[in-house]
Amino acid sequence: MGNLTLLVNNRLDVLFEERIYRCQIQDIGENFFNINLPASEGQYLTVPRGLDLEFMSFCDDGDVFKFKSTIISRSQENNIPMYVMTNPYDIVKIQRRDYVRVKVAQIISYITGDYAVEAIEKLKLNTAILLDLSGGGMRVKLKEKLSKGDSIISELKYSNQQVLVKGIIVRVETTEDKQWVYGVNFDNIDERTRDKIIRMVFDIMRKQRELL
């Protein structure tokens, strides 16, 4: 399993179709590990044995692992329904300093200024076009002229995921249609928020691969 170490009670994300389901490792054996049925907003992922599932594991040391595992069977212990999974394979390690960036064209909401992130829900937001996204930052296209060092708070949405994130403009480009493209570095965000963005990036990448 390389540098990936699975432990009982580790939380995992399951990427399936257009949703992210969450589960927890219940038991680990020599050639298998058990998870409770993955759930998303109260809906359980019930699929047949033999199916390959795609997982993401976020480690305390800052590493992110993506891997696959096959459902061997279903079981139940202490009234908890579980999947018995094969050992992980196709393991990919992504370090936080090497954030994956995905291209996307999506309308997002934003506001400029040094507000608290939580405050923007009560403010009138503008719209921008998100051009790419990573765990460390993004590129956006705006009609509003801004400068390096300006603060921008954005509301990112994809599928059933939503994140409010603050960033600092670090690069400014002009476009032929008299708009501006800004490179933004996320500013002082906690790891939980960054994990949500990384999950969003992988969800977008997975959806794009399905469309090829």
XYZ file of C-alpha atoms in Angstrom:
212
model
C 0.000 0.000 0.000
C 3.040 2.285 -0.276
C 2.932 5.136 2.229
C -0.824 4.842 2.668
C -1.681 3.563 6.132
C -5.273 2.704 6.950
C -6.346 2.626 10.584
C -9.561 1.722 12.338
C -11.790 4.823 12.719
C -10.110 6.604 9.785
C -12.665 8.607 7.834
C -12.776 8.191 4.065
C -14.567 9.861 1.177
C -16.107 7.718 -1.546
C -16.395 9.383 -4.973
C -19.362 7.807 -6.741
C -21.157 9.250 -9.755
C -21.798 12.925 -8.930
C -21.694 12.705 -5.155
C -19.227 12.364 -2.309
C -20.166 9.807 0.329
C -18.451 9.554 3.684
C -17.659 6.477 5.732
C -15.388 5.181 8.472
C -13.069 2.171 8.675
C -14.556 -0.350 11.105
C -12.035 -3.199 10.921
C -8.795 -4.116 9.136
C -7.470 -7.560 8.234
C -4.478 -8.835 6.319
C -6.208 -8.712 2.932
C -9.272 -6.568 3.570
C -10.771 -3.642 5.447
C -14.373 -3.027 6.479
C -16.297 0.237 6.156
C -19.785 1.179 7.248
C -22.161 1.961 4.381
C -21.056 5.312 2.918
C -23.649 8.062 3.304
C -24.318 11.480 1.805
C -26.983 13.760 3.262
C -28.797 10.802 4.787
C -28.687 8.720 1.606
C -26.714 5.461 1.758
C -24.608 4.086 -1.070
C -25.975 0.610 -1.765
C -24.168 -1.087 -4.631
C -23.419 -4.744 -5.527
C -20.314 -6.690 -4.580
C -17.567 -6.784 -7.178
C -17.890 -3.045 -7.816
C -14.760 -0.881 -7.677
C -15.039 2.211 -5.483
C -12.832 5.286 -5.555
C -11.670 6.647 -2.192
C -9.886 9.685 -0.833
C -8.038 9.694 2.490
C -6.922 12.947 4.159
C -4.050 12.377 6.582
C -3.118 14.429 9.627
C 0.397 14.976 8.253
C -0.995 16.903 5.273
C -0.907 14.185 2.611
C -3.892 13.260 0.492
C -4.226 9.759 -0.930
C -6.537 8.666 -3.689
C -7.057 4.929 -4.207
C -9.434 2.251 -5.400
C -10.815 -0.825 -3.678
C -13.242 -3.567 -4.711
C -16.276 -4.657 -2.701
C -15.751 -8.282 -1.656
C -19.021 -8.739 0.208
C -21.457 -7.190 2.646
C -21.512 -7.994 6.337
C -23.033 -6.790 9.567
C -21.525 -6.370 13.017
C -23.283 -4.903 16.052
C -26.229 -4.057 13.782
C -23.939 -1.940 11.562
C -24.143 -2.894 7.844
C -20.715 -2.862 6.243
C -18.819 -3.475 3.040
C -15.808 -5.776 3.103
C -13.209 -4.200 0.790
C -10.028 -5.469 -0.867
C -6.725 -3.852 0.023
C -6.268 -0.489 -1.767
C -4.765 -0.355 -5.258
C -4.049 2.364 -7.848
C -2.813 4.514 -4.965
C -1.902 8.129 -5.758
C -0.252 10.377 -3.187
C -0.770 14.112 -3.476
C 1.146 16.418 -1.147
C -0.464 19.688 -0.164
C 2.404 21.684 -1.660
C 1.696 20.029 -5.034
C -1.967 20.935 -5.353
C -3.735 19.540 -8.374
C -5.329 22.262 -10.505
C -8.404 21.628 -12.636
C -9.729 23.824 -15.448
C -13.386 24.712 -15.190
C -15.821 27.305 -16.544
C -18.392 28.014 -13.873
C -20.304 30.997 -12.549
C -19.486 31.775 -8.909
C -20.470 34.510 -6.459
C -17.955 36.848 -4.862
C -17.422 40.094 -3.001
C -14.294 42.176 -2.599
C -13.107 43.725 0.633
C -11.685 42.654 3.944
C -14.847 41.050 5.357
C -15.114 38.067 7.640
C -15.971 35.036 5.522
C -19.139 34.366 7.521
C -20.416 37.905 6.902
C -20.878 37.619 3.142
C -24.067 35.598 3.453
C -25.788 38.855 4.441
C -24.237 40.932 1.661
C -25.121 41.371 -1.999
C -22.706 39.334 -4.082
C -21.399 39.833 -7.611
C -20.852 37.109 -10.202
C -17.598 35.959 -11.766
C -16.396 33.105 -13.951
C -14.207 30.510 -12.255
C -11.524 29.434 -14.750
C -9.505 26.969 -12.681
C -9.317 25.717 -9.123
C -6.842 24.013 -6.808
C -6.394 23.512 -3.083
C -4.124 26.553 -3.026
C -5.968 29.068 -5.190
C -7.944 29.805 -8.338
C -8.217 31.967 -11.446
C -11.345 34.064 -11.967
C -12.623 36.380 -14.682
C -14.347 39.587 -13.521
C -15.744 42.765 -14.995
C -14.484 44.649 -11.927
C -10.987 46.156 -11.963
C -8.930 45.123 -8.944
C -5.274 45.273 -7.929
C -2.655 42.944 -6.517
C -3.114 42.560 -2.790
C -6.889 43.101 -2.849
C -9.014 40.632 -0.891
C -11.786 38.607 -2.483
C -14.259 36.246 -0.826
C -15.851 33.623 -3.072
C -18.689 31.173 -2.761
C -17.714 27.964 -4.551
C -20.366 25.372 -5.355
C -20.228 22.037 -7.115
C -22.730 19.216 -6.937
C -23.744 18.977 -3.251
C -20.641 20.838 -2.050
C -20.393 24.488 -1.007
C -17.390 26.416 0.317
C -16.825 30.036 1.341
C -13.179 30.991 0.952
C -11.094 34.150 1.215
C -8.212 34.896 -1.134
C -5.643 37.520 -2.089
C -5.126 38.642 -5.682
C -1.546 37.890 -6.730
C -1.742 38.275 -10.521
C -3.712 40.554 -12.868
C -4.297 40.029 -16.603
C -6.430 41.990 -19.058
C -8.613 40.338 -21.703
C -9.619 41.334 -25.215
C -13.219 41.884 -24.124
C -12.106 44.510 -21.576
C -12.452 42.294 -18.558
C -9.839 41.055 -16.100
C -8.484 37.659 -15.117
C -7.117 37.396 -11.596
C -4.863 34.812 -10.026
C -5.950 34.299 -6.422
C -4.133 32.571 -3.556
C -6.360 31.343 -0.751
C -5.565 33.273 2.409
C -5.318 31.821 5.892
C -7.866 29.043 5.380
C -8.144 26.147 7.783
C -7.332 22.614 6.689
C -10.982 21.541 6.854
C -11.901 24.188 4.272
C -8.913 23.265 2.122
C -9.897 19.600 2.278
C -13.374 20.522 1.015
C -11.839 22.390 -1.922
C -9.532 19.474 -2.749
C -12.517 17.125 -2.672
C -14.324 19.514 -5.022
C -11.321 19.538 -7.389
C -11.252 15.736 -7.566
C -15.014 15.589 -8.050
C -14.743 17.986 -11.001
C -11.835 16.012 -12.479
C -13.743 12.756 -12.147
C -16.805 14.236 -13.864
C -14.690 15.629 -16.679
C -13.078 12.217 -17.281
C -16.512 10.632 -17.590
C -17.376 13.076 -20.362
C -14.307 12.242 -22.484
